[in-house]
mmCIF file of C-alpha atoms in Angstrom:
data_model
loop_
_atom_site.group_PDB
_atom_site.id
_atom_site.type_symbol
_atom_site.label_atom_id
_atom_site.label_comp_id
_atom_site.label_asym_id
_atom_site.label_seq_id
_atom_site.Cartn_x
_atom_site.Cartn_y
_atom_site.Cartn_z
ATOM 1 C CA MET E 1 -26.670 -24.836 -45.279
ATOM 2 C CA LYS E 2 -23.204 -23.439 -45.490
ATOM 3 C CA THR E 3 -20.743 -24.089 -42.762
ATOM 4 C CA GLY E 4 -17.897 -21.791 -41.953
ATOM 5 C CA THR E 5 -15.148 -24.379 -41.845
ATOM 6 C CA ALA E 6 -12.928 -25.706 -44.465
ATOM 7 C CA GLY E 7 -15.050 -28.810 -44.362
ATOM 8 C CA THR E 8 -17.303 -26.653 -46.443
ATOM 9 C CA ALA E 9 -14.507 -26.206 -48.831
ATOM 10 C CA GLY E 10 -16.051 -29.208 -50.291
ATOM 11 C CA THR E 11 -19.340 -28.235 -48.696
ATOM 12 C CA ALA E 12 -19.211 -31.068 -46.244
ATOM 13 C CA GLY E 13 -20.548 -30.529 -42.752
ATOM 14 C CA THR E 14 -24.199 -30.968 -43.445
ATOM 15 C CA ARG E 15 -26.317 -33.849 -44.525
ATOM 16 C CA VAL E 16 -27.605 -34.024 -48.029
ATOM 17 C CA ALA E 17 -27.968 -35.267 -51.620
ATOM 18 C CA GLY E 18 -27.166 -34.415 -55.188
ATOM 19 C CA GLY E 19 -28.745 -35.773 -58.329
ATOM 20 C CA THR E 20 -27.984 -36.435 -61.879
ATOM 21 C CA THR E 21 -30.733 -37.782 -63.968
ATOM 22 C CA GLY E 22 -34.309 -38.503 -63.638
ATOM 23 C CA THR E 23 -37.479 -39.747 -65.246
ATOM 24 C CA ALA E 24 -39.251 -37.923 -67.899
ATOM 25 C CA LEU E 25 -41.533 -36.320 -65.447
ATOM 26 C CA ALA E 26 -40.434 -33.889 -62.739
ATOM 27 C CA THR E 27 -37.203 -32.384 -63.956
ATOM 28 C CA GLY E 28 -38.481 -32.006 -67.430
ATOM 29 C CA THR E 29 -41.507 -30.153 -66.176
ATOM 30 C CA ALA E 30 -39.398 -27.976 -64.185
ATOM 31 C CA GLY E 31 -38.323 -26.348 -67.301
ATOM 32 C CA ALA E 32 -40.363 -26.062 -70.400
ATOM 33 C CA GLY E 33 -40.075 -24.352 -73.574
ATOM 34 C CA GLY E 34 -42.746 -22.320 -75.127
ATOM 35 C CA GLY E 35 -45.612 -20.001 -74.210
ATOM 36 C CA GLY E 36 -48.461 -20.487 -71.846
ATOM 37 C CA GLY E 37 -51.731 -22.062 -72.900
ATOM 38 C CA ARG E 38 -54.311 -24.053 -71.181
ATOM 39 C CA MET E 39 -52.978 -27.421 -72.300
ATOM 40 C CA ARG E 40 -49.507 -26.572 -70.924
ATOM 41 C CA ARG E 41 -50.961 -25.295 -67.620
ATOM 42 C CA THR E 42 -52.946 -28.456 -67.344
ATOM 43 C CA LEU E 43 -49.834 -30.605 -67.941
ATOM 44 C CA LEU E 44 -47.907 -28.816 -65.359
ATOM 45 C CA ALA E 45 -50.686 -29.082 -62.857
ATOM 46 C CA ALA E 46 -50.836 -32.809 -63.622
ATOM 47 C CA LEU E 47 -47.207 -33.256 -63.038
ATOM 48 C CA VAL E 48 -47.363 -31.327 -59.748
ATOM 49 C CA ALA E 49 -50.216 -33.670 -58.670
ATOM 50 C CA ALA E 50 -48.125 -36.679 -59.698
ATOM 51 C CA ALA E 51 -45.221 -35.360 -57.562
ATOM 52 C CA VAL E 52 -47.491 -35.138 -54.554
ATOM 53 C CA VAL E 53 -49.423 -38.360 -54.964
ATOM 54 C CA PHE E 54 -46.464 -40.534 -56.048
ATOM 55 C CA PRO E 55 -43.361 -39.340 -54.275
ATOM 56 C CA ILE E 56 -40.270 -41.531 -54.759
ATOM 57 C CA SER E 57 -36.732 -41.366 -53.446
ATOM 58 C CA ALA E 58 -33.522 -42.868 -54.741
ATOM 59 C CA ALA E 59 -32.058 -42.672 -51.259
ATOM 60 C CA ALA E 60 -33.091 -45.991 -49.650
ATOM 61 C CA SER E 61 -30.578 -45.378 -46.906
ATOM 62 C CA ALA E 62 -31.855 -41.891 -45.863
ATOM 63 C CA GLY E 63 -31.562 -42.777 -42.195
ATOM 64 C CA ALA E 64 -28.137 -44.464 -42.417
ATOM 65 C CA PRO E 65 -25.858 -43.656 -39.375
ATOM 66 C CA ALA E 66 -22.548 -41.987 -39.988
ATOM 67 C CA PRO E 67 -19.906 -39.912 -38.075
ATOM 68 C CA VAL E 68 -19.944 -36.116 -38.005
ATOM 69 C CA PRO E 69 -18.041 -34.704 -41.057
ATOM 70 C CA VAL E 70 -14.411 -33.687 -40.507
ATOM 71 C CA THR E 71 -13.811 -29.877 -40.356
ATOM 72 C CA PHE E 72 -10.593 -28.259 -41.425
ATOM 73 C CA ALA E 73 -8.655 -25.052 -41.235
ATOM 74 C CA GLU E 74 -9.635 -22.839 -44.128
ATOM 75 C CA ASP E 75 -6.138 -23.125 -45.632
ATOM 76 C CA ALA E 76 -5.860 -26.984 -45.241
ATOM 77 C CA PRO E 77 -4.326 -28.450 -48.402
ATOM 78 C CA PRO E 78 -6.066 -31.076 -50.511
ATOM 79 C CA GLN E 79 -3.946 -34.021 -49.249
ATOM 80 C CA VAL E 80 -4.890 -33.332 -45.656
ATOM 81 C CA ARG E 81 -8.506 -33.204 -46.568
ATOM 82 C CA TYR E 82 -8.319 -36.346 -48.681
ATOM 83 C CA ALA E 83 -6.765 -38.425 -45.882
ATOM 84 C CA ALA E 84 -9.189 -37.240 -43.163
ATOM 85 C CA ASN E 85 -12.311 -37.749 -45.393
ATOM 86 C CA ARG E 86 -11.173 -41.208 -46.407
ATOM 87 C CA ALA E 87 -10.964 -42.091 -42.740
ATOM 88 C CA ASN E 88 -14.418 -40.677 -42.205
ATOM 89 C CA LEU E 89 -15.752 -42.633 -45.154
ATOM 90 C CA VAL E 90 -14.325 -45.932 -43.772
ATOM 91 C CA GLU E 91 -15.963 -45.213 -40.400
ATOM 92 C CA ALA E 92 -19.267 -44.403 -42.122
ATOM 93 C CA ALA E 93 -19.149 -47.727 -43.863
ATOM 94 C CA ARG E 94 -18.558 -49.532 -40.586
ATOM 95 C CA MET E 95 -21.395 -47.736 -38.883
ATOM 96 C CA ALA E 96 -23.781 -48.455 -41.781
ATOM 97 C CA GLU E 97 -22.887 -52.128 -41.531
ATOM 98 C CA GLU E 98 -23.493 -52.225 -37.832
ATOM 99 C CA GLY E 99 -26.685 -50.326 -38.229
ATOM 100 C CA ASP E 100 -28.027 -52.962 -40.601
ATOM 101 C CA ARG E 101 -27.555 -50.873 -43.700
ATOM 102 C CA SER E 102 -25.457 -53.256 -45.717
ATOM 103 C CA GLY E 103 -26.376 -51.708 -49.035
ATOM 104 C CA ARG E 104 -25.155 -48.313 -47.936
ATOM 105 C CA ALA E 105 -22.072 -49.941 -46.450
ATOM 106 C CA ALA E 106 -21.181 -51.613 -49.713
ATOM 107 C CA ARG E 107 -21.669 -48.435 -51.664
ATOM 108 C CA LEU E 108 -19.319 -46.537 -49.307
ATOM 109 C CA ARG E 109 -16.679 -49.127 -49.533
ATOM 110 C CA THR E 110 -16.798 -48.863 -53.300
ATOM 111 C CA MET E 111 -16.455 -45.008 -53.006
ATOM 112 C CA GLU E 112 -13.403 -45.523 -50.677
ATOM 113 C CA ALA E 113 -11.646 -47.184 -53.610
ATOM 114 C CA ALA E 114 -9.012 -48.986 -51.651
ATOM 115 C CA GLY E 115 -7.628 -45.893 -50.112
ATOM 116 C CA ALA E 116 -7.141 -44.039 -53.419
ATOM 117 C CA ALA E 117 -10.141 -41.821 -53.401
ATOM 118 C CA GLN E 118 -9.650 -38.041 -53.043
ATOM 119 C CA PHE E 119 -12.590 -36.280 -51.217
ATOM 120 C CA LEU E 120 -12.388 -32.618 -50.454
ATOM 121 C CA ALA E 121 -15.593 -33.176 -48.430
ATOM 122 C CA PHE E 122 -17.672 -36.145 -47.231
ATOM 123 C CA ASP E 123 -20.809 -36.450 -45.121
ATOM 124 C CA GLY E 124 -22.201 -39.927 -44.812
ATOM 125 C CA ARG E 125 -25.221 -38.871 -42.750
ATOM 126 C CA GLY E 126 -28.677 -39.196 -44.241
ATOM 127 C CA LYS E 127 -28.667 -38.994 -48.051
ATOM 128 C CA GLY E 128 -25.118 -37.729 -48.008
ATOM 129 C CA ARG E 129 -22.837 -35.288 -49.527
ATOM 130 C CA ALA E 130 -19.512 -35.843 -51.258
ATOM 131 C CA VAL E 131 -17.043 -33.756 -53.243
ATOM 132 C CA GLU E 132 -14.494 -35.925 -55.090
ATOM 133 C CA VAL E 133 -11.447 -34.973 -57.089
ATOM 134 C CA PHE E 134 -10.162 -36.849 -60.097
ATOM 135 C CA GLY E 135 -6.722 -35.889 -61.135
ATOM 136 C CA GLU E 136 -3.944 -33.862 -59.456
ATOM 137 C CA LEU E 137 -5.780 -30.747 -58.319
ATOM 138 C CA GLU E 138 -2.677 -28.869 -57.073
ATOM 139 C CA THR E 139 -1.011 -28.999 -60.524
ATOM 140 C CA ALA E 140 -4.108 -28.737 -62.673
ATOM 141 C CA ASP E 141 -4.582 -25.526 -64.845
ATOM 142 C CA ARG E 142 -7.905 -26.817 -66.181
ATOM 143 C CA VAL E 143 -10.392 -27.653 -63.469
ATOM 144 C CA THR E 144 -13.928 -28.824 -64.208
ATOM 145 C CA VAL E 145 -16.690 -28.911 -61.688
ATOM 146 C CA LEU E 146 -19.674 -31.204 -62.424
ATOM 147 C CA VAL E 147 -22.979 -30.226 -60.750
ATOM 148 C CA PRO E 148 -25.575 -32.995 -60.796
ATOM 149 C CA GLY E 149 -29.365 -32.841 -60.952
ATOM 150 C CA SER E 150 -32.113 -34.676 -59.063
ATOM 151 C CA ASP E 151 -31.783 -37.938 -57.054
ATOM 152 C CA THR E 152 -28.009 -38.105 -56.871
ATOM 153 C CA THR E 153 -27.277 -39.366 -53.353
ATOM 154 C CA LEU E 154 -24.643 -41.624 -51.816
ATOM 155 C CA ASP E 155 -26.863 -44.408 -52.826
ATOM 156 C CA THR E 156 -26.869 -43.393 -56.514
ATOM 157 C CA TYR E 157 -23.364 -41.853 -56.460
ATOM 158 C CA GLU E 158 -21.744 -44.397 -58.728
ATOM 159 C CA ARG E 159 -23.541 -43.168 -61.884
ATOM 160 C CA PHE E 160 -22.366 -39.528 -61.143
ATOM 161 C CA ARG E 161 -18.847 -40.750 -60.425
ATOM 162 C CA ALA E 162 -18.776 -42.674 -63.775
ATOM 163 C CA GLY E 163 -19.419 -39.467 -65.677
ATOM 164 C CA ALA E 164 -16.591 -37.687 -63.876
ATOM 165 C CA VAL E 165 -14.098 -40.516 -64.532
ATOM 166 C CA ALA E 166 -15.077 -40.644 -68.217
ATOM 167 C CA LEU E 167 -14.567 -36.794 -68.544
ATOM 168 C CA GLN E 168 -11.253 -36.876 -66.720
ATOM 169 C CA GLN E 169 -9.891 -39.688 -68.827
ATOM 170 C CA ARG E 170 -10.896 -37.837 -71.977
ATOM 171 C CA LEU E 171 -9.354 -34.573 -70.777
ATOM 172 C CA GLN E 172 -6.138 -36.136 -69.646
ATOM 173 C CA ALA E 173 -5.628 -37.791 -72.989
ATOM 174 C CA GLU E 174 -5.237 -34.345 -74.471
ATOM 175 C CA HIS E 175 -4.305 -32.193 -71.486
ATOM 176 C CA PRO E 176 -2.424 -33.963 -68.603
ATOM 177 C CA HIS E 177 -2.724 -31.015 -66.252
ATOM 178 C CA SER E 178 -6.488 -31.304 -65.774
ATOM 179 C CA ALA E 179 -8.724 -32.254 -62.926
ATOM 180 C CA VAL E 180 -12.446 -32.959 -62.539
ATOM 181 C CA VAL E 181 -14.375 -32.303 -59.279
ATOM 182 C CA ALA E 182 -17.691 -34.192 -58.809
ATOM 183 C CA TRP E 183 -19.645 -31.731 -56.576
ATOM 184 C CA LEU E 184 -22.391 -33.448 -54.776
ATOM 185 C CA GLY E 185 -22.468 -30.555 -52.437
ATOM 186 C CA TYR E 186 -26.239 -29.858 -52.112
ATOM 187 C CA ASP E 187 -29.572 -31.406 -51.156
ATOM 188 C CA THR E 188 -30.959 -32.348 -54.539
ATOM 189 C CA PRO E 189 -34.666 -32.568 -54.999
ATOM 190 C CA GLY E 190 -36.314 -35.943 -55.734
ATOM 191 C CA THR E 191 -37.056 -36.603 -59.415
ATOM 192 C CA VAL E 192 -40.698 -36.887 -58.643
ATOM 193 C CA SER E 193 -41.408 -34.186 -56.078
ATOM 194 C CA THR E 194 -42.812 -30.711 -55.857
ATOM 195 C CA THR E 195 -39.330 -29.406 -54.896
ATOM 196 C CA VAL E 196 -37.921 -30.205 -58.373
ATOM 197 C CA LEU E 197 -40.351 -27.739 -59.886
ATOM 198 C CA THR E 198 -39.042 -24.872 -57.875
ATOM 199 C CA ALA E 199 -35.665 -23.046 -57.424
ATOM 200 C CA ALA E 200 -35.557 -23.311 -53.670
ATOM 201 C CA ARG E 201 -32.947 -26.151 -53.519
ATOM 202 C CA ALA E 202 -31.015 -24.424 -56.352
ATOM 203 C CA ASP E 203 -30.801 -21.186 -54.413
ATOM 204 C CA ALA E 204 -29.515 -22.939 -51.282
ATOM 205 C CA ALA E 205 -26.943 -24.923 -53.454
ATOM 206 C CA ALA E 206 -25.833 -21.761 -55.285
ATOM 207 C CA ALA E 207 -25.012 -20.252 -51.826
ATOM 208 C CA GLU E 208 -22.688 -23.225 -51.237
ATOM 209 C CA LEU E 209 -21.214 -23.465 -54.711
ATOM 210 C CA ALA E 210 -20.114 -19.890 -55.096
ATOM 211 C CA PRO E 211 -17.643 -19.847 -52.210
ATOM 212 C CA PHE E 212 -16.520 -23.317 -52.932
ATOM 213 C CA LEU E 213 -15.396 -22.276 -56.400
ATOM 214 C CA ASP E 214 -13.352 -19.439 -54.835
ATOM 215 C CA ARG E 215 -11.658 -21.963 -52.484
ATOM 216 C CA LEU E 216 -11.109 -24.364 -55.357
ATOM 217 C CA GLU E 217 -9.317 -21.781 -57.433
ATOM 218 C CA ALA E 218 -6.863 -21.355 -54.473
ATOM 219 C CA MET E 219 -6.141 -25.057 -54.295
ATOM 220 C CA ALA E 220 -5.441 -25.502 -58.067
ATOM 221 C CA ALA E 221 -2.366 -24.412 -59.986
ATOM 222 C CA PRO E 222 -1.776 -20.616 -60.180
ATOM 223 C CA GLY E 223 -3.907 -19.160 -62.943
ATOM 224 C CA ALA E 224 -6.034 -22.224 -63.341
ATOM 225 C CA ARG E 225 -9.149 -21.911 -65.513
ATOM 226 C CA LEU E 226 -12.404 -23.312 -64.114
ATOM 227 C CA SER E 227 -15.385 -24.683 -65.995
ATOM 228 C CA LEU E 228 -18.819 -25.495 -64.733
ATOM 229 C CA LEU E 229 -20.645 -28.463 -66.347
ATOM 230 C CA CYS E 230 -24.288 -28.498 -65.129
ATOM 231 C CA HIS E 231 -26.682 -31.349 -65.729
ATOM 232 C CA SER E 232 -30.499 -31.244 -65.457
ATOM 233 C CA TYR E 233 -31.497 -29.589 -62.265
ATOM 234 C CA GLY E 234 -27.894 -28.818 -61.744
ATOM 235 C CA SER E 235 -28.220 -26.299 -64.478
ATOM 236 C CA VAL E 236 -30.699 -24.425 -62.283
ATOM 237 C CA VAL E 237 -28.030 -24.363 -59.579
ATOM 238 C CA CYS E 238 -25.349 -23.031 -61.845
ATOM 239 C CA ALA E 239 -27.623 -20.362 -63.236
ATOM 240 C CA ARG E 240 -27.949 -18.890 -59.751
ATOM 241 C CA THR E 241 -24.290 -19.152 -58.770
ATOM 242 C CA THR E 242 -22.224 -15.954 -58.816
ATOM 243 C CA THR E 243 -18.891 -16.887 -60.383
ATOM 244 C CA GLY E 244 -15.490 -15.056 -60.342
ATOM 245 C CA ALA E 245 -13.109 -14.398 -63.189
ATOM 246 C CA ALA E 246 -11.527 -17.843 -62.885
ATOM 247 C CA VAL E 247 -14.742 -19.510 -64.232
ATOM 248 C CA GLY E 248 -14.361 -19.199 -68.016
ATOM 249 C CA ASP E 249 -17.168 -21.532 -69.271
ATOM 250 C CA MET E 250 -20.490 -22.746 -68.025
ATOM 251 C CA ALA E 251 -22.184 -25.589 -69.902
ATOM 252 C CA LEU E 252 -25.821 -26.424 -69.403
ATOM 253 C CA PHE E 253 -27.010 -29.789 -70.650
ATOM 254 C CA GLY E 254 -30.277 -31.766 -70.212
ATOM 255 C CA SER E 255 -31.545 -28.521 -68.739
ATOM 256 C CA PRO E 256 -35.170 -27.938 -67.817
ATOM 257 C CA GLY E 257 -34.547 -24.206 -67.925
ATOM 258 C CA THR E 258 -32.749 -21.823 -65.551
ATOM 259 C CA GLY E 259 -35.345 -19.419 -64.341
ATOM 260 C CA ALA E 260 -33.718 -16.641 -66.455
ATOM 261 C CA SER E 261 -34.958 -15.468 -69.883
ATOM 262 C CA ALA E 262 -31.524 -15.054 -71.296
ATOM 263 C CA ALA E 263 -27.903 -16.052 -70.807
ATOM 264 C CA ARG E 264 -26.867 -12.450 -70.226
ATOM 265 C CA ASP E 265 -29.004 -12.360 -67.108
ATOM 266 C CA LEU E 266 -27.009 -15.042 -65.282
ATOM 267 C CA PRO E 267 -24.649 -13.801 -62.548
ATOM 268 C CA THR E 268 -21.482 -14.878 -64.339
ATOM 269 C CA GLY E 269 -18.983 -13.425 -66.806
ATOM 270 C CA ALA E 270 -18.352 -16.957 -68.215
ATOM 271 C CA ARG E 271 -19.241 -18.049 -71.662
ATOM 272 C CA VAL E 272 -22.576 -19.879 -71.432
ATOM 273 C CA TRP E 273 -23.092 -22.963 -73.497
ATOM 274 C CA ALA E 274 -26.230 -25.091 -73.959
ATOM 275 C CA GLY E 275 -26.790 -28.441 -75.590
ATOM 276 C CA ARG E 276 -29.317 -31.197 -75.742
ATOM 277 C CA GLY E 277 -29.131 -34.703 -77.207
ATOM 278 C CA SER E 278 -31.742 -35.873 -79.639
ATOM 279 C CA GLY E 279 -32.600 -38.690 -77.240
ATOM 280 C CA ASP E 280 -33.244 -36.458 -74.199
ATOM 281 C CA TRP E 281 -36.826 -36.349 -73.070
ATOM 282 C CA VAL E 282 -36.458 -32.844 -71.658
ATOM 283 C CA ALA E 283 -37.005 -31.608 -75.203
ATOM 284 C CA ASN E 284 -40.603 -32.959 -75.118
ATOM 285 C CA VAL E 285 -41.894 -31.045 -72.119
ATOM 286 C CA PRO E 286 -43.142 -27.508 -72.185
ATOM 287 C CA HIS E 287 -40.711 -24.946 -70.865
ATOM 288 C CA VAL E 288 -43.064 -22.689 -69.088
ATOM 289 C CA ARG E 289 -43.179 -20.834 -65.783
ATOM 290 C CA LEU E 290 -46.233 -20.569 -63.631
ATOM 291 C CA GLY E 291 -45.702 -18.515 -60.522
ATOM 292 C CA SER E 292 -42.811 -20.201 -58.618
ATOM 293 C CA LEU E 293 -43.212 -23.455 -60.613
ATOM 294 C CA GLY E 294 -41.116 -24.135 -63.711
ATOM 295 C CA PHE E 295 -37.985 -22.484 -65.114
ATOM 296 C CA GLY E 296 -39.185 -20.723 -68.304
ATOM 297 C CA THR E 297 -36.973 -20.269 -71.450
ATOM 298 C CA ASP E 298 -35.320 -23.275 -72.901
ATOM 299 C CA PRO E 299 -31.530 -22.759 -72.771
ATOM 300 C CA VAL E 300 -31.069 -24.290 -76.226
ATOM 301 C CA ASP E 301 -33.647 -21.788 -77.676
ATOM 302 C CA PRO E 302 -31.836 -19.261 -79.884
ATOM 303 C CA ALA E 303 -33.621 -16.536 -77.930
ATOM 304 C CA PHE E 304 -31.763 -17.500 -74.708
ATOM 305 C CA GLY E 305 -28.517 -16.519 -76.330
ATOM 306 C CA ALA E 306 -26.183 -19.338 -75.180
ATOM 307 C CA ARG E 307 -23.470 -20.803 -77.372
ATOM 308 C CA ALA E 308 -24.644 -24.033 -78.865
ATOM 309 C CA PHE E 309 -22.771 -27.226 -78.601
ATOM 310 C CA THR E 310 -23.525 -30.497 -80.314
ATOM 311 C CA ALA E 311 -24.770 -33.438 -78.159
ATOM 312 C CA GLY E 312 -25.475 -36.003 -80.781
ATOM 313 C CA SER E 313 -28.051 -38.639 -79.823
ATOM 314 C CA ALA E 314 -27.459 -38.416 -76.084
ATOM 315 C CA GLY E 315 -30.339 -39.370 -73.844
ATOM 316 C CA HIS E 316 -30.898 -37.530 -70.489
ATOM 317 C CA SER E 317 -28.341 -39.699 -68.639
ATOM 318 C CA ASP E 318 -25.879 -40.209 -71.460
ATOM 319 C CA TYR E 319 -23.942 -36.846 -71.861
ATOM 320 C CA LEU E 320 -20.717 -38.039 -70.220
ATOM 321 C CA LYS E 321 -20.608 -41.578 -71.541
ATOM 322 C CA PRO E 322 -17.269 -42.496 -73.187
ATOM 323 C CA GLY E 323 -17.198 -42.241 -76.970
ATOM 324 C CA THR E 324 -20.280 -39.961 -77.234
ATOM 325 C CA GLU E 325 -20.383 -36.727 -79.243
ATOM 326 C CA SER E 326 -21.668 -34.959 -76.170
ATOM 327 C CA LEU E 327 -18.520 -35.915 -74.161
ATOM 328 C CA GLU E 328 -16.318 -34.746 -76.966
ATOM 329 C CA SER E 329 -18.101 -31.425 -77.152
ATOM 330 C CA LEU E 330 -17.981 -30.827 -73.358
ATOM 331 C CA ALA E 331 -14.227 -31.786 -73.325
ATOM 332 C CA ALA E 332 -13.660 -29.212 -76.095
ATOM 333 C CA ILE E 333 -15.374 -26.517 -74.117
ATOM 334 C CA VAL E 334 -13.203 -27.163 -71.077
ATOM 335 C CA LEU E 335 -10.014 -27.256 -73.117
ATOM 336 C CA GLY E 336 -10.975 -24.264 -75.163
ATOM 337 C CA THR E 337 -10.867 -26.110 -78.394
ATOM 338 C CA ALA E 338 -14.554 -25.952 -79.202
ATOM 339 C CA PRO E 339 -15.075 -25.298 -82.903
ATOM 340 C CA ALA E 340 -15.134 -21.590 -83.890
ATOM 341 C CA SER E 341 -18.497 -22.173 -85.627
ATOM 342 C CA GLU E 342 -20.128 -22.712 -82.243
ATOM 343 C CA VAL E 343 -20.890 -19.033 -81.659
ATOM 344 C CA PRO E 344 -23.626 -17.433 -79.554
ATOM 345 C CA HIS E 345 -27.111 -17.884 -81.071
ATOM 346 C CA ALA E 346 -27.888 -14.252 -80.880
#
């Protein structure tokens, strides 16, 4: 999946999809908290069957035409990437319109944002990939990367972007030299599918995300601190991503599990945080693992050993909504102002 060009600096150069939220079925099953038991095994089997019998896709424009992604020299600065990817996005909208994909064309025009959008990478083919920057990356000393979960594609991108905008606005109110990167840089599974129950997509995504983080560090201000905020299936991705010293915090929210039994087993030296809103349906599914299906220990379980953060009444899709307790907590993690009382469970 990874390309060798700077187009991959944003991991463009291939087709694909990312995803944020989902229904209370597949992603929730992917993780599950608790032991085994016949009832839980039966439930997981039923959910797998549902994924097979009732497949859905949020990407109505999976076959939408688009130009080949732009490639760059490895050291191409952000502004060069932004300009080239905006032009590619405009061309993708034109091709979608001509290809009788008016819905996709309209969504792409919205993404283009009248020439102001900043994409480190863009691929309009198929379900699509996009890596968008909010804020001035080159002067930012606090950089946050948002990693979405299932069913985030170019056709559902607006909801992912809205969360990134809300977080950036909150961060800049307190710390002007901050930037948020919305990383739709992998082929996310469908919310109701067998792939959402396994780590295959996450492993491929982690192989893209790790080198991207290294390149991102070089694009930001010297000594910039990076944070990873990982939602739903995106937490499975982050848990498999090897991070360097620049990544100081990793926050998992709405997580179905990570596949690891403890935070100390993740390939990162970052502080690992976990939170769940009282309105998130993921809490109501069993966090089990049966062979290659499921992701085991619940990250908010004290046994996992992550630092707890408060998420209020957030539902599965609400963590980054303006004015929520969860957004305040995540901003505090990024800024390093999280309350001292929020210490590791262990």
